[in-house]
mmCIF file of C-alpha atoms in Angstrom:
data_model
loop_
_atom_site.group_PDB
_atom_site.id
_atom_site.type_symbol
_atom_site.label_atom_id
_atom_site.label_comp_id
_atom_site.label_asym_id
_atom_site.label_seq_id
_atom_site.Cartn_x
_atom_site.Cartn_y
_atom_site.Cartn_z
ATOM 1 C CA MET A 899 -30.255 -9.704 64.444
ATOM 2 C CA LEU A 900 -27.686 -9.708 61.655
ATOM 3 C CA ALA A 901 -30.562 -9.998 59.216
ATOM 4 C CA SER A 902 -31.776 -6.589 60.426
ATOM 5 C CA ILE A 903 -28.446 -5.008 59.522
ATOM 6 C CA GLU A 904 -28.661 -6.653 56.114
ATOM 7 C CA LYS A 905 -32.163 -5.173 55.706
ATOM 8 C CA ILE A 906 -30.763 -1.702 56.401
ATOM 9 C CA GLN A 907 -28.046 -2.248 53.803
ATOM 10 C CA PHE A 908 -30.676 -3.398 51.294
ATOM 11 C CA LYS A 909 -32.862 -0.341 51.991
ATOM 12 C CA CYS A 910 -29.847 1.867 51.402
ATOM 13 C CA LEU A 911 -29.315 0.278 48.010
ATOM 14 C CA ILE A 912 -32.959 0.839 47.067
ATOM 15 C CA LEU A 913 -33.073 4.439 48.262
ATOM 16 C CA LYS A 914 -30.624 5.959 45.812
ATOM 17 C CA GLU A 915 -31.284 9.366 47.368
ATOM 18 C CA ASN A 916 -28.619 8.567 49.983
ATOM 19 C CA SER A 917 -24.996 8.109 49.039
ATOM 20 C CA ASN A 918 -23.158 4.978 50.145
ATOM 21 C CA ASP A 919 -21.333 7.066 52.755
ATOM 22 C CA ASP A 920 -24.661 8.181 54.267
ATOM 23 C CA CYS A 921 -25.855 4.580 54.408
ATOM 24 C CA SER A 922 -22.649 3.420 56.056
ATOM 25 C CA LEU A 923 -23.008 6.105 58.705
ATOM 26 C CA LEU A 924 -26.627 5.107 59.348
ATOM 27 C CA ILE A 925 -25.668 1.453 59.681
ATOM 28 C CA GLN A 926 -22.869 2.316 62.117
ATOM 29 C CA LYS A 927 -25.172 4.609 64.092
ATOM 30 C CA TYR A 928 -27.932 2.030 64.550
ATOM 31 C CA THR A 929 -25.938 -1.223 64.750
ATOM 32 C CA MET A 930 -25.873 -1.325 68.561
ATOM 33 C CA ARG A 931 -29.608 -0.542 68.804
ATOM 34 C CA ILE A 932 -30.387 -3.368 66.409
ATOM 35 C CA LEU A 933 -28.100 -5.830 68.172
ATOM 36 C CA ASP A 934 -29.771 -4.877 71.475
ATOM 37 C CA GLY A 935 -33.144 -5.746 69.929
ATOM 38 C CA LYS A 936 -34.204 -2.119 69.612
ATOM 39 C CA GLY A 937 -34.433 0.046 66.566
ATOM 40 C CA LEU A 938 -35.991 -2.477 64.249
ATOM 41 C CA ASN A 939 -38.270 0.303 62.992
ATOM 42 C CA ASP A 940 -35.576 2.973 62.816
ATOM 43 C CA CYS A 941 -35.463 5.279 59.817
ATOM 44 C CA VAL A 942 -32.620 4.517 57.433
ATOM 45 C CA CYS A 943 -33.547 6.904 54.618
ATOM 46 C CA GLY A 944 -33.091 10.043 56.720
ATOM 47 C CA GLN A 945 -36.432 11.519 55.616
ATOM 48 C CA SER A 946 -38.544 10.644 58.695
ATOM 49 C CA LYS A 947 -40.102 13.450 60.693
ATOM 50 C CA ARG A 948 -40.228 11.137 63.727
ATOM 51 C CA MET A 949 -36.519 10.287 64.003
ATOM 52 C CA PRO A 950 -35.185 7.812 64.887
ATOM 53 C CA ASN A 951 -38.387 5.941 63.964
ATOM 54 C CA CYS A 952 -39.614 5.331 60.433
ATOM 55 C CA ASP A 953 -42.780 7.214 59.482
ATOM 56 C CA GLY A 954 -43.059 5.825 55.949
ATOM 57 C CA SER A 955 -41.420 8.805 54.221
ATOM 58 C CA HIS A 956 -39.265 6.383 52.213
ATOM 59 C CA LYS A 957 -42.369 5.389 50.264
ATOM 60 C CA GLN A 958 -42.520 8.870 48.729
ATOM 61 C CA ILE A 959 -38.880 8.590 47.668
ATOM 62 C CA ALA A 960 -39.486 5.170 46.119
ATOM 63 C CA LYS A 961 -42.462 6.535 44.124
ATOM 64 C CA ALA A 962 -40.309 9.371 42.788
ATOM 65 C CA LEU A 963 -37.712 6.949 41.419
#
């Protein structure tokens, strides 16, 4: 499950829209869900309209970069 947390950290680095503080808060918020085996599809960019789940909104941010 640690790999999932590393994936969130990597996504935060890619999505420059969020500051490092925002990413740290997201990681802290979802760590227990990930370690429990839940939340593997949680939004980490903060743009999803289906929180806490990812709806692919990060793809629009990535295209804008």
